[in-house]
mmCIF file of C-alpha atoms and ligand atoms in Angstrom:
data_model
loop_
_atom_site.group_PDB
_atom_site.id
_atom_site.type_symbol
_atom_site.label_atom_id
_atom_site.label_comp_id
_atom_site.label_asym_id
_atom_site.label_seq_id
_atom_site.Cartn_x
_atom_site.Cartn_y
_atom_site.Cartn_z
ATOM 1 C CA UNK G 1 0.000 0.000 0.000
ATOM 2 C CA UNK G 2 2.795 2.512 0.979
ATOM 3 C CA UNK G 3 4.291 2.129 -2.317
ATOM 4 C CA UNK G 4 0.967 3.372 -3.921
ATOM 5 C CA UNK G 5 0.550 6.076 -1.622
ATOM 6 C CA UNK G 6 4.496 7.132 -2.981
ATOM 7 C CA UNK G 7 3.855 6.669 -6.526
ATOM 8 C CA UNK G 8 0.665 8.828 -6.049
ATOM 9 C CA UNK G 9 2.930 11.564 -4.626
ATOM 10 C CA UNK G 10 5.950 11.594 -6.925
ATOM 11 C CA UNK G 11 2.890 11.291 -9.902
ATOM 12 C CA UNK G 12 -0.157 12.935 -8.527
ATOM 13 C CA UNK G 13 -1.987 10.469 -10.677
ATOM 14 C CA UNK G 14 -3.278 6.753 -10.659
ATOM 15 C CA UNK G 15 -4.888 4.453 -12.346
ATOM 16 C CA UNK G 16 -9.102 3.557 -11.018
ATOM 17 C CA UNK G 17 -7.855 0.607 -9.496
ATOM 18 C CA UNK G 18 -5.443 2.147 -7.457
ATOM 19 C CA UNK G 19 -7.477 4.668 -6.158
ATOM 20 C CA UNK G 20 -9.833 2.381 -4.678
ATOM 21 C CA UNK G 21 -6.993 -0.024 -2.886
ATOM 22 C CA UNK G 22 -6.447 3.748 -0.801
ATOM 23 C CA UNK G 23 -10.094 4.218 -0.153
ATOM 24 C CA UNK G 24 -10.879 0.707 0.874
ATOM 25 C CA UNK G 25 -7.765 -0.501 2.629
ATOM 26 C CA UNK G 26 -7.847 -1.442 5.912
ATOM 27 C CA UNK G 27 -4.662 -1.651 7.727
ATOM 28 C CA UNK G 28 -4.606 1.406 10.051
ATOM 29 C CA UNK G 29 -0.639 2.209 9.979
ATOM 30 C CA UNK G 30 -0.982 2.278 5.960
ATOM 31 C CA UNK G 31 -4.090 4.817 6.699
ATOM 32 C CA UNK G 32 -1.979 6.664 8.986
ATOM 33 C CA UNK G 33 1.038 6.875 6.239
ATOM 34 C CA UNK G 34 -1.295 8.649 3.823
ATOM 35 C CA UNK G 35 -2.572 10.765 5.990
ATOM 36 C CA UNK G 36 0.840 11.773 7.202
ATOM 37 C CA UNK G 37 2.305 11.852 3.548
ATOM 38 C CA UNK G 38 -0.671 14.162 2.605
ATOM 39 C CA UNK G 39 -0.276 16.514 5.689
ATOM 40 C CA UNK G 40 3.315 16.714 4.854
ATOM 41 C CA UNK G 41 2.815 17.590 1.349
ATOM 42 C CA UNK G 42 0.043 20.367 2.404
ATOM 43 C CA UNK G 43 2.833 21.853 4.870
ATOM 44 C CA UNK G 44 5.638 21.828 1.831
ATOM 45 C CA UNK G 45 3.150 23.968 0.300
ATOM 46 C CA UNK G 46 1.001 26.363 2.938
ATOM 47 C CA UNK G 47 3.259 25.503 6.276
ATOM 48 C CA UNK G 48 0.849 25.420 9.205
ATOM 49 C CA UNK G 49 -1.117 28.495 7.964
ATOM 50 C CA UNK G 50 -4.894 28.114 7.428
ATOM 51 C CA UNK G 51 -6.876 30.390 5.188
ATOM 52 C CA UNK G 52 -9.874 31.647 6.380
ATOM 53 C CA UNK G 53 -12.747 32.297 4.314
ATOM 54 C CA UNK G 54 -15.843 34.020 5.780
ATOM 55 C CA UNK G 55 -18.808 32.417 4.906
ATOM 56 C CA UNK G 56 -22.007 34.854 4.151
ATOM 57 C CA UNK G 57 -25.480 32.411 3.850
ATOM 58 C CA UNK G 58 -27.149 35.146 1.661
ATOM 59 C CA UNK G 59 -30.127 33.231 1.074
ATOM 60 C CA UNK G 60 -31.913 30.056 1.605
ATOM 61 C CA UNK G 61 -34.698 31.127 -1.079
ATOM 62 C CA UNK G 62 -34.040 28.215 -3.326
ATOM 63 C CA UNK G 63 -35.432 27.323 -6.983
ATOM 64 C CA UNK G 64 -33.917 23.853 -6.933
ATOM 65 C CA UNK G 65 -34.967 20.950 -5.493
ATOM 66 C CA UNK G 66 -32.055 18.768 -4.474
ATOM 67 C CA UNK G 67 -33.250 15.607 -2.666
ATOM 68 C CA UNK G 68 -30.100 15.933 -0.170
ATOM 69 C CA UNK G 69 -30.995 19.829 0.332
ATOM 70 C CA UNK G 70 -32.855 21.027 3.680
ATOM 71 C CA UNK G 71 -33.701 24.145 1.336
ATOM 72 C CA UNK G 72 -34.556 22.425 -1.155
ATOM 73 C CA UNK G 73 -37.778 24.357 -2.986
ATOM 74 C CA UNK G 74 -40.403 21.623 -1.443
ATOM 75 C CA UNK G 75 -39.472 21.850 2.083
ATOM 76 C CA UNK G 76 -42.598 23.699 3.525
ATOM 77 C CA UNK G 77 -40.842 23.851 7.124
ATOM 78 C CA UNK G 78 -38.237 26.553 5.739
ATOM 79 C CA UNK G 79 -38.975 29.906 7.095
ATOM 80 C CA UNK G 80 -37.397 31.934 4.212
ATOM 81 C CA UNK G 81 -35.151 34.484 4.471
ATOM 82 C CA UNK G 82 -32.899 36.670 2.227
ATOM 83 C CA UNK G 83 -29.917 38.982 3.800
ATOM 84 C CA UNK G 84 -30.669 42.771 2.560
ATOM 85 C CA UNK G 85 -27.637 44.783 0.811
ATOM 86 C CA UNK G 86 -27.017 46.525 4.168
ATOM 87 C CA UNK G 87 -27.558 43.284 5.916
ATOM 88 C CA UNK G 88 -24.320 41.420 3.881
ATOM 89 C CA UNK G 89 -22.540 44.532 4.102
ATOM 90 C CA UNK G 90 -22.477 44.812 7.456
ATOM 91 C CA UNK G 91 -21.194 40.884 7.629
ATOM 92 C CA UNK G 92 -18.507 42.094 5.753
ATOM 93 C CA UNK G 93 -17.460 45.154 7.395
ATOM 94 C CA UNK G 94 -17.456 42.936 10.857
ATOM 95 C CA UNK G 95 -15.140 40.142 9.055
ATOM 96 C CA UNK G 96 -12.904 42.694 7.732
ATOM 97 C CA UNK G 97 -12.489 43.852 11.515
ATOM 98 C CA UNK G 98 -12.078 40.279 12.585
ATOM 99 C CA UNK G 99 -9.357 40.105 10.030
ATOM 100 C CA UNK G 100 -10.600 38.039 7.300
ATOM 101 C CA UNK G 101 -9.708 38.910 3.954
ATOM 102 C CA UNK G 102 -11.978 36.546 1.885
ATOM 103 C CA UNK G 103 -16.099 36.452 2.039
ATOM 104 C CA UNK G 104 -17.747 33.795 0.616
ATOM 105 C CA UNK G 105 -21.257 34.480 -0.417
ATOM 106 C CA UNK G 106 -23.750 31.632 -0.758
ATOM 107 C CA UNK G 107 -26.680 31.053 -1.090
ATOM 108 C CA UNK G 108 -29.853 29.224 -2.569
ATOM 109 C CA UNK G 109 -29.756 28.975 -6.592
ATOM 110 C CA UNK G 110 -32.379 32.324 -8.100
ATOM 111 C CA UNK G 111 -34.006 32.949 -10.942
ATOM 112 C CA UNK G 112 -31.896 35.374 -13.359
ATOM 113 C CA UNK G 113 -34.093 38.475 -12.596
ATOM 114 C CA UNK G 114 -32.234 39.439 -9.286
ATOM 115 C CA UNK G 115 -28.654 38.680 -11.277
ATOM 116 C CA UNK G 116 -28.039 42.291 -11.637
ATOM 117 C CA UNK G 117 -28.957 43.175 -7.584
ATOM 118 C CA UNK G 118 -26.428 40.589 -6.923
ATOM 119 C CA UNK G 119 -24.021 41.806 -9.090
ATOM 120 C CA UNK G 120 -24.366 45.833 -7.641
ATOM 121 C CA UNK G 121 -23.951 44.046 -3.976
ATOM 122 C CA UNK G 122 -20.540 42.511 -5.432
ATOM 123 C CA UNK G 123 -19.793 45.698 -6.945
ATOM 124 C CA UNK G 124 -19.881 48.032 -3.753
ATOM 125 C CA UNK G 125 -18.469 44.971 -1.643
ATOM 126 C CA UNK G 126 -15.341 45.390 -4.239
ATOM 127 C CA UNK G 127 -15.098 49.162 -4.002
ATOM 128 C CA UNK G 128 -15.138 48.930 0.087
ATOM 129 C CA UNK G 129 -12.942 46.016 0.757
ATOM 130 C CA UNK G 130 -10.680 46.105 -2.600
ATOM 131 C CA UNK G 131 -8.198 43.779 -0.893
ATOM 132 C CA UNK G 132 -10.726 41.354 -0.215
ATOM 133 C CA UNK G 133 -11.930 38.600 -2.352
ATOM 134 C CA UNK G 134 -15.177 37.733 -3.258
ATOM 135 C CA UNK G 135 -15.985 34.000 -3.642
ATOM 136 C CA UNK G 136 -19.672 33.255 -4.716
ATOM 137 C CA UNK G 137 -21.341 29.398 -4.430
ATOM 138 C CA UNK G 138 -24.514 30.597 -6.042
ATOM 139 C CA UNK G 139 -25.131 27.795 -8.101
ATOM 140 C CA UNK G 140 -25.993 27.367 -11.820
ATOM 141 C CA UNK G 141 -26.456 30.199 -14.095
ATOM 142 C CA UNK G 142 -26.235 31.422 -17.477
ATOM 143 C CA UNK G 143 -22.453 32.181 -18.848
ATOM 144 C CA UNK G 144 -23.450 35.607 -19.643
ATOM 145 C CA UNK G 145 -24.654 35.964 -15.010
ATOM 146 C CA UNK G 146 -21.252 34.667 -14.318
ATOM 147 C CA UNK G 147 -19.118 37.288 -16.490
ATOM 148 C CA UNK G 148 -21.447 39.729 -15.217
ATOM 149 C CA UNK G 149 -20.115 38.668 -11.298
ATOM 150 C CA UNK G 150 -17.097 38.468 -12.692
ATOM 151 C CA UNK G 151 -16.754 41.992 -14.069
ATOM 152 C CA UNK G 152 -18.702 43.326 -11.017
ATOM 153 C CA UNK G 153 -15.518 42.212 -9.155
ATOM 154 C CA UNK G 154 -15.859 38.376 -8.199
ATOM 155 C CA UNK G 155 -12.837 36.442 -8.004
ATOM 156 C CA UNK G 156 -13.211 32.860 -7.183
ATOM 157 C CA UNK G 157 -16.700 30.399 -7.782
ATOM 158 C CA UNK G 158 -17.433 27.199 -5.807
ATOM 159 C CA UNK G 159 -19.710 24.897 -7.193
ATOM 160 C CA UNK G 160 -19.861 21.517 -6.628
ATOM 161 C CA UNK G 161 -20.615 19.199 -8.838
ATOM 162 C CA UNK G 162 -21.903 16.630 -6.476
ATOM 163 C CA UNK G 163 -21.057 13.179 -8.199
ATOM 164 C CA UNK G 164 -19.642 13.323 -11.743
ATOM 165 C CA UNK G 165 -22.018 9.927 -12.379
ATOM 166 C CA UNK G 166 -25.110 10.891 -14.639
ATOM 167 C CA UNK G 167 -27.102 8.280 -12.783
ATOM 168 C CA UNK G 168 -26.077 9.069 -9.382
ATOM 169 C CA UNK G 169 -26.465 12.515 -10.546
ATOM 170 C CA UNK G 170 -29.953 11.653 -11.158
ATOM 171 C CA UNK G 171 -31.022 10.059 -8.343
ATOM 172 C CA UNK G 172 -30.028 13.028 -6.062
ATOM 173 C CA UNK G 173 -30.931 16.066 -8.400
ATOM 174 C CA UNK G 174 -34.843 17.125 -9.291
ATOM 175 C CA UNK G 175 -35.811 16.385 -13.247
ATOM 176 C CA UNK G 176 -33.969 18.566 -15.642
ATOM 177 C CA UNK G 177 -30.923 18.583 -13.200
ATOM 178 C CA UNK G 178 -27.828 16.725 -15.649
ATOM 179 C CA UNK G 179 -23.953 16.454 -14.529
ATOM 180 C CA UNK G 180 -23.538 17.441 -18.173
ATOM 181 C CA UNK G 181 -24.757 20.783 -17.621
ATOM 182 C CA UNK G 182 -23.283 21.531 -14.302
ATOM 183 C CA UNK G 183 -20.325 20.438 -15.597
ATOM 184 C CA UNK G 184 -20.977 23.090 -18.217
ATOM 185 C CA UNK G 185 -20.755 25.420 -15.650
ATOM 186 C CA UNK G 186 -17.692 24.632 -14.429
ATOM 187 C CA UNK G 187 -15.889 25.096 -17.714
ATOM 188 C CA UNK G 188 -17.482 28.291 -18.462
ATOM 189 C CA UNK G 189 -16.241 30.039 -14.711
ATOM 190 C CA UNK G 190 -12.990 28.550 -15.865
ATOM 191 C CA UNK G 191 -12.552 29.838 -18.777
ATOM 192 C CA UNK G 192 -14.046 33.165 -17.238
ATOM 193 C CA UNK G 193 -11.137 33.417 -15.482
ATOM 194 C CA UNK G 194 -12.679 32.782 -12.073
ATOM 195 C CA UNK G 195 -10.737 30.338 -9.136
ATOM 196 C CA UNK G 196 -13.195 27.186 -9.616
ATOM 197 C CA UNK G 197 -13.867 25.251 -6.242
ATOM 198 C CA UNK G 198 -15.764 22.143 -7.111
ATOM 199 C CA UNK G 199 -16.445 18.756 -5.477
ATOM 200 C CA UNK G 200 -18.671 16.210 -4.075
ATOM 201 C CA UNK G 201 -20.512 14.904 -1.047
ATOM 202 C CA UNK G 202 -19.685 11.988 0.460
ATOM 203 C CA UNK G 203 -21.496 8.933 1.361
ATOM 204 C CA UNK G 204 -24.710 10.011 -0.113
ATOM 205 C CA UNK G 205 -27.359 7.915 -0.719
ATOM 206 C CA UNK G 206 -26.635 5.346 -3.561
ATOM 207 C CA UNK G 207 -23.548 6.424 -3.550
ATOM 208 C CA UNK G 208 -20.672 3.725 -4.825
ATOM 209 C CA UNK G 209 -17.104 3.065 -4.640
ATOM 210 C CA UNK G 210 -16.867 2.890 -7.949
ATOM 211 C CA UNK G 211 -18.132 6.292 -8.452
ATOM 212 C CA UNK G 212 -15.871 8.370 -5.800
ATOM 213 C CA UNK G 213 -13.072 6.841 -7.946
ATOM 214 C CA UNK G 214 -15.072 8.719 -11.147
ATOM 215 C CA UNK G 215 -15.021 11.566 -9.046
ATOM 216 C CA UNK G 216 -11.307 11.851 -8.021
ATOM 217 C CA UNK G 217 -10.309 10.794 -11.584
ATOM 218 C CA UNK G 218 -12.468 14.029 -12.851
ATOM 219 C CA UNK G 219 -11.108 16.354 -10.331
ATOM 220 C CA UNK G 220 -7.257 15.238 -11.475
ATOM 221 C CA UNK G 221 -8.304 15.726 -14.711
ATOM 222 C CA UNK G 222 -10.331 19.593 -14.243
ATOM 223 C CA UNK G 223 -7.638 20.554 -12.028
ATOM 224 C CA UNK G 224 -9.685 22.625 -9.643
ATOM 225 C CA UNK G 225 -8.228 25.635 -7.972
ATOM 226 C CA UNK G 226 -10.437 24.452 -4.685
ATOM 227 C CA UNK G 227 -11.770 21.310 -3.324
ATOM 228 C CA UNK G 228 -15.113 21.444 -1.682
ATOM 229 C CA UNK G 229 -15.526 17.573 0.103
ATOM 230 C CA UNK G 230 -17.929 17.038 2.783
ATOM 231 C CA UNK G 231 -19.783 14.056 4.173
ATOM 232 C CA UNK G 232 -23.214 13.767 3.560
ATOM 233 C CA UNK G 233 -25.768 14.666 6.623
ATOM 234 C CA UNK G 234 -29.555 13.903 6.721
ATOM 235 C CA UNK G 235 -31.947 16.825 6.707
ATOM 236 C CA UNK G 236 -34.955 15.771 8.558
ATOM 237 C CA UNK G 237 -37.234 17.369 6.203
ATOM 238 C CA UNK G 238 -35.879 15.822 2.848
ATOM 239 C CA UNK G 239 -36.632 12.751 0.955
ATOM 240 C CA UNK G 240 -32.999 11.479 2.237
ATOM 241 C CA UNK G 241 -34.067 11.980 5.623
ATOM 242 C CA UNK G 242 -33.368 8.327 6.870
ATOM 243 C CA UNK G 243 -30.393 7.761 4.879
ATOM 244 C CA UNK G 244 -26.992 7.246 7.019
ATOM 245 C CA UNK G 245 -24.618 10.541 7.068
ATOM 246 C CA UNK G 246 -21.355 9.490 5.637
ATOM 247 C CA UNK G 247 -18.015 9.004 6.916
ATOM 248 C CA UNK G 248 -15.129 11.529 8.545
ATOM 249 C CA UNK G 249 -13.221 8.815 8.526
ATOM 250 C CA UNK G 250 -13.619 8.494 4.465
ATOM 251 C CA UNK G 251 -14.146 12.386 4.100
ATOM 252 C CA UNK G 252 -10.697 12.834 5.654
ATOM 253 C CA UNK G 253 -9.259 9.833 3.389
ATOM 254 C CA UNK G 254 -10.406 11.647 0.460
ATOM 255 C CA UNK G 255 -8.958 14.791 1.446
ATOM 256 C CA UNK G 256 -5.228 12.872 1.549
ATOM 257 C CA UNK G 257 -5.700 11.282 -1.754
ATOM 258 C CA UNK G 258 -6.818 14.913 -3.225
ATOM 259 C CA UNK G 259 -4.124 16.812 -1.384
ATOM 260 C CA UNK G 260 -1.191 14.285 -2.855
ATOM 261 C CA UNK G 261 -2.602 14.365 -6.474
ATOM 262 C CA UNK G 262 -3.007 18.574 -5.950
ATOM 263 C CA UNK G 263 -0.885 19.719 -3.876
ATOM 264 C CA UNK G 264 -1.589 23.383 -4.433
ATOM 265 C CA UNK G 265 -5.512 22.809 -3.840
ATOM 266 C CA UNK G 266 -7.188 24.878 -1.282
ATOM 267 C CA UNK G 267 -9.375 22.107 0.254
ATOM 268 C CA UNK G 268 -11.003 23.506 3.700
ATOM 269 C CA UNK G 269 -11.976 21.279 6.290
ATOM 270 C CA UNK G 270 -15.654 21.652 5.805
ATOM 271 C CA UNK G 271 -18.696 22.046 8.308
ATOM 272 C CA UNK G 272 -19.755 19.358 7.645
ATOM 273 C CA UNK G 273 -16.878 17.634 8.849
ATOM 274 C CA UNK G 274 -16.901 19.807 12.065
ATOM 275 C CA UNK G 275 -20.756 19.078 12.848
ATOM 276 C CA UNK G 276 -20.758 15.624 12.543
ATOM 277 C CA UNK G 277 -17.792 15.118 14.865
ATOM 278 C CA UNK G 278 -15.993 17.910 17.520
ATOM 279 C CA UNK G 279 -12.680 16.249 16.127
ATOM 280 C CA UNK G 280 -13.744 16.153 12.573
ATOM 281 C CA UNK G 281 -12.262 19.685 11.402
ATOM 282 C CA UNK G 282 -8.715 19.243 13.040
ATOM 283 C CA UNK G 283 -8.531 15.466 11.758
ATOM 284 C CA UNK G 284 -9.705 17.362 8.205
ATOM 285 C CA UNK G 285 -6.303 19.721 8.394
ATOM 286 C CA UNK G 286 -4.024 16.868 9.631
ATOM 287 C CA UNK G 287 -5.216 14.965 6.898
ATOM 288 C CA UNK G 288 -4.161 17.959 4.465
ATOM 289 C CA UNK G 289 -6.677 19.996 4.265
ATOM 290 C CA UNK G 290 -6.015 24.091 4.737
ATOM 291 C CA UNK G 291 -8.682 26.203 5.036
ATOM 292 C CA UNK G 292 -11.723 26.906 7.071
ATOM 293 C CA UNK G 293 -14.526 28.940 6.589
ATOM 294 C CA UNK G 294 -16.417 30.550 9.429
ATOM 295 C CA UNK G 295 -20.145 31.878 9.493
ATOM 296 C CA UNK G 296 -20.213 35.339 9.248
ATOM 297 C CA UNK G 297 -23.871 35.837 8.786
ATOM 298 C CA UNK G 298 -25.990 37.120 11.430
ATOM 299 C CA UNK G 299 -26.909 34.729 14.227
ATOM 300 C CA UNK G 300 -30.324 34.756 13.755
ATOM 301 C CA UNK G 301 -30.271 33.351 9.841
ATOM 302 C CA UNK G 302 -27.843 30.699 10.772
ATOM 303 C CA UNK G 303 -30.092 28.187 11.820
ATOM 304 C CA UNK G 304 -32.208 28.790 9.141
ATOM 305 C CA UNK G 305 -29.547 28.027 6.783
ATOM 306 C CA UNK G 306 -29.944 24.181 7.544
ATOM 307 C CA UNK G 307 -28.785 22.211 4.631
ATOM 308 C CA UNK G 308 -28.633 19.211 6.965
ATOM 309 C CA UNK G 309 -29.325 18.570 10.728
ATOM 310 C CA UNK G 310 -27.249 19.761 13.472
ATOM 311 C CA UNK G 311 -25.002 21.988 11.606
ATOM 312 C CA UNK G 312 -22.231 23.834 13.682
ATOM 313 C CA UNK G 313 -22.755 27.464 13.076
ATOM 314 C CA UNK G 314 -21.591 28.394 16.522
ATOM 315 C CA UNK G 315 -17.906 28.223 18.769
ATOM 316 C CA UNK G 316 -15.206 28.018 16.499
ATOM 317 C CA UNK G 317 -17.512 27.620 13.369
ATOM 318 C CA UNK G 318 -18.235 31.221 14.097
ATOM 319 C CA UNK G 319 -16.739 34.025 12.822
ATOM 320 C CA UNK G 320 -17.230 35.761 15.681
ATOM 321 C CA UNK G 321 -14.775 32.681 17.360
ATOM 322 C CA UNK G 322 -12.166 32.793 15.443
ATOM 323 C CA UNK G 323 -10.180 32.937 19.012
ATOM 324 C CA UNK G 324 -11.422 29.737 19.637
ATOM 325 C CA UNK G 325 -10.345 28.314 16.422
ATOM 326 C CA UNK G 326 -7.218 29.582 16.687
ATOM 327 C CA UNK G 327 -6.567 28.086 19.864
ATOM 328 C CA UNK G 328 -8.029 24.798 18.450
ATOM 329 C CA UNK G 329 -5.776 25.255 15.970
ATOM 330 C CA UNK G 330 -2.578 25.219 18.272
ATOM 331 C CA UNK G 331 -3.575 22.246 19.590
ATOM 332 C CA UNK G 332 -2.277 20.300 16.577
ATOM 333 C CA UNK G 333 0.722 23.183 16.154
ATOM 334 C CA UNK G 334 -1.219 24.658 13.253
ATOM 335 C CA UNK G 335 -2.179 28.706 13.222
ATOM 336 C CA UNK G 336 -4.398 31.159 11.119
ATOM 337 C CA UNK G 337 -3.132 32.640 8.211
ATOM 338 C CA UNK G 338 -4.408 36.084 7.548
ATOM 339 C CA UNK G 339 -3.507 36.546 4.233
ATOM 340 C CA UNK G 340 -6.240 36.243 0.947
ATOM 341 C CA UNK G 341 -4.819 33.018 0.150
ATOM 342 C CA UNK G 342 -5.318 32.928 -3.398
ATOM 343 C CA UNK G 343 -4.276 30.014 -6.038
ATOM 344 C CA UNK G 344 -0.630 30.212 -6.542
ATOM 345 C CA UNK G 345 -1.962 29.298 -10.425
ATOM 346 C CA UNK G 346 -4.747 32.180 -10.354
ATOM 347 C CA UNK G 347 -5.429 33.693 -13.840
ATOM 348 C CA UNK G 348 -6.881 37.469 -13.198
ATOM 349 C CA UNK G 349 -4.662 40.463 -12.925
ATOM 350 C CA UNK G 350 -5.175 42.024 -9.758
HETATM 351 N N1 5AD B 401 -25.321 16.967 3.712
HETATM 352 C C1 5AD B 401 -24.085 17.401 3.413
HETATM 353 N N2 5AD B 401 -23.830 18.367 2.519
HETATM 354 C C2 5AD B 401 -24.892 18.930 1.913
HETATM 355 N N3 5AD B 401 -24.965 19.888 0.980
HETATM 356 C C3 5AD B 401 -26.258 20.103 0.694
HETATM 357 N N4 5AD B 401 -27.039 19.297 1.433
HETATM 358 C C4 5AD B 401 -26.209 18.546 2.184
HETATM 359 C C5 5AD B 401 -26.406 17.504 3.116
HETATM 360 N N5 5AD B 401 -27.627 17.069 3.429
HETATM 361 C C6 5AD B 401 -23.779 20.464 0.355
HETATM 362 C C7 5AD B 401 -23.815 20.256 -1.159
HETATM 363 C C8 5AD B 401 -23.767 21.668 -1.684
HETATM 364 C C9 5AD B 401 -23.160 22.448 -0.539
HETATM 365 C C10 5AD B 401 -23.480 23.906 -0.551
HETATM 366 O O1 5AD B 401 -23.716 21.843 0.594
HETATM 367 O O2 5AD B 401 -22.676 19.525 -1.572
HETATM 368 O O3 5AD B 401 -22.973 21.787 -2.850
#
């Protein structure tokens, strides 16, 4: 097994079969050797310096209809909510104090007709923090919506693209929904010049071996600037409601595997992680991940942002505990880096 874990380092590619002797072997020290190969490879690159990003929930006003989704458009139990300008502006002007240099806004996928109100908010976001970026996980839109954000001033895009299998895609994704087109949307905020975050959730319903190894052998090939893994939680509300949340354990294995085939990623250790274990975001950066994203939106619309059940919003999770993360943080020797944190590889002039 070690000698696969090498070759994947010294290549940062293998062949399907390979891939799936690291995600199902058992053996705990040849677990533990690509974990530590991966978190060694991650500190060649970033040291012990995590990005932060601050995450903004604009929205959880949702057209789409994701089976996985607690927002999803069906879900009569939402209350529904949408930030105003001054609202996200205010988030912003807090991180900035707080010291964060990137927001992240997301939010539930609209209809084109409030493109151009979300491209004004990006706009004066730009003009008052100009050494900020602006990372948006909107969804799917036209090309012509993104290179509007784009030229409003938005500099990276994360959007998953959930499984890269049409059929999986299918069985999680409303009618109408195809991996063809999302992947579509991928290629166009590449070639738009954004920083493209995409990935998958893991251990969702239906979800095989066979296609995580699909998955990794996509993202090796797209060469995303960020990695966006998290394991899959029940939402009470949802169709997927009595389905089993996936793995840390597996999350945390993926991140290794995508950290030695990219070692320049930016791969945060993602909520999900955090809220389905207290462990699950530190064993996420000693597994090679490097960033975190905090909530910065107000208190109040956090728990209605509930894309799955229990989801840490609060402690270090919060943007507003950033202390506490950075003392979580030096628990494992690791500390916040303040800086943006951009791709070494990003295209756009600054
Ligand atoms: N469990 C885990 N992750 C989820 N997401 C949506 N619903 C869930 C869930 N139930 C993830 C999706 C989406 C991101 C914003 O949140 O991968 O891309």
């Amino acid at each position: 097994m070690k000698c696969i874990v090498d070759k994947l380092k010294k290549q940062q590619r293998l062949a399907p079969e390979e891939y799936r002797a690291l995600l199902t072997m058992h053996d705990p020290q040849d677990v533990d050797y690509l974990v530590a190969q991966a978190r060694e490879v991650a500190q060649q690159q970033f040291g012990k310096g995590i990005y932060l990003r601050g995450l903004i929930e604009l929205t959880n006003v949702c057209r789409n209809d994701c089976l996985y989704c607690g927002i999803r458009r069906s879900n009569g139990h939402v209350l529904r909510y949408t930030l105003t300008r001054e609202q996200v502006l205010a988030c912003c002007e807090q991180g900035y104090e707080l010291g964060f240099r990137t927001f992240v806004i997301q939010g539930g996928e609209w209809g084109e007709e409030r493109s151009t109100w979300i491209a004004d908010l990006i706009s004066e976001i730009r003009t008052r923090w100009p050494d900020c970026a602006i990372t948006l996980s909107l969804g799917e839109h036209p090309r012509e919506t993104y290179a509007l954000w784009k030229e409003a001033g938005a500099d990276r895009y994360l959007l998953r693209h959930e499984t890269h299998n049409d059929r999986l895609y299918s069985l999680l994704h409303p009618k109408g929904l195809t991996i063809l087109h999302r992947l579509q949307c991928l290629d166009w905020l590449n070639e738009l010049g954004y920083q493209v975050g995409t990935g998958i959730m893991v251990g969702s319903p239906f979800q095989s071996l066979k296609s995580i190894v699909e998955d990794i052998q996509y993202l090796v090939d797209f060469q995303p600037h960020m990695i966006g893994l998290g394991p899959f939680i029940p939402q009470h509300d949802t169709p997927f409601a009595r389905f089993p949340a996936g793995s840390v354990d597996m999350t945390a294995r993926l991140y290794a595997v995508l950290r030695l085939a990219m070692p320049s990623a930016l791969i945060p250790s993602t909520t999900a992680m955090a809220s389905l274990s207290p462990d699950g975001r530190l064993r996420g950066i000693l597994a090679g991940a490097n960033v975190v994203m905090p909530n910065l939106s107000p208190e109040d619309n956090r728990k209605l942002y509930a894309l799955y059940d229990n989801k840490a919003a609060l402690g270090a999770e919060s943007a507003q505990g950033v202390k506490g993360l950075a003392d979580e943080l030096a628990t494992i020797g690791y500390h916040i880096d303040w800086s943006r944190g951009d791709h070494p590889n990003k295209k756009q002039a600054e």
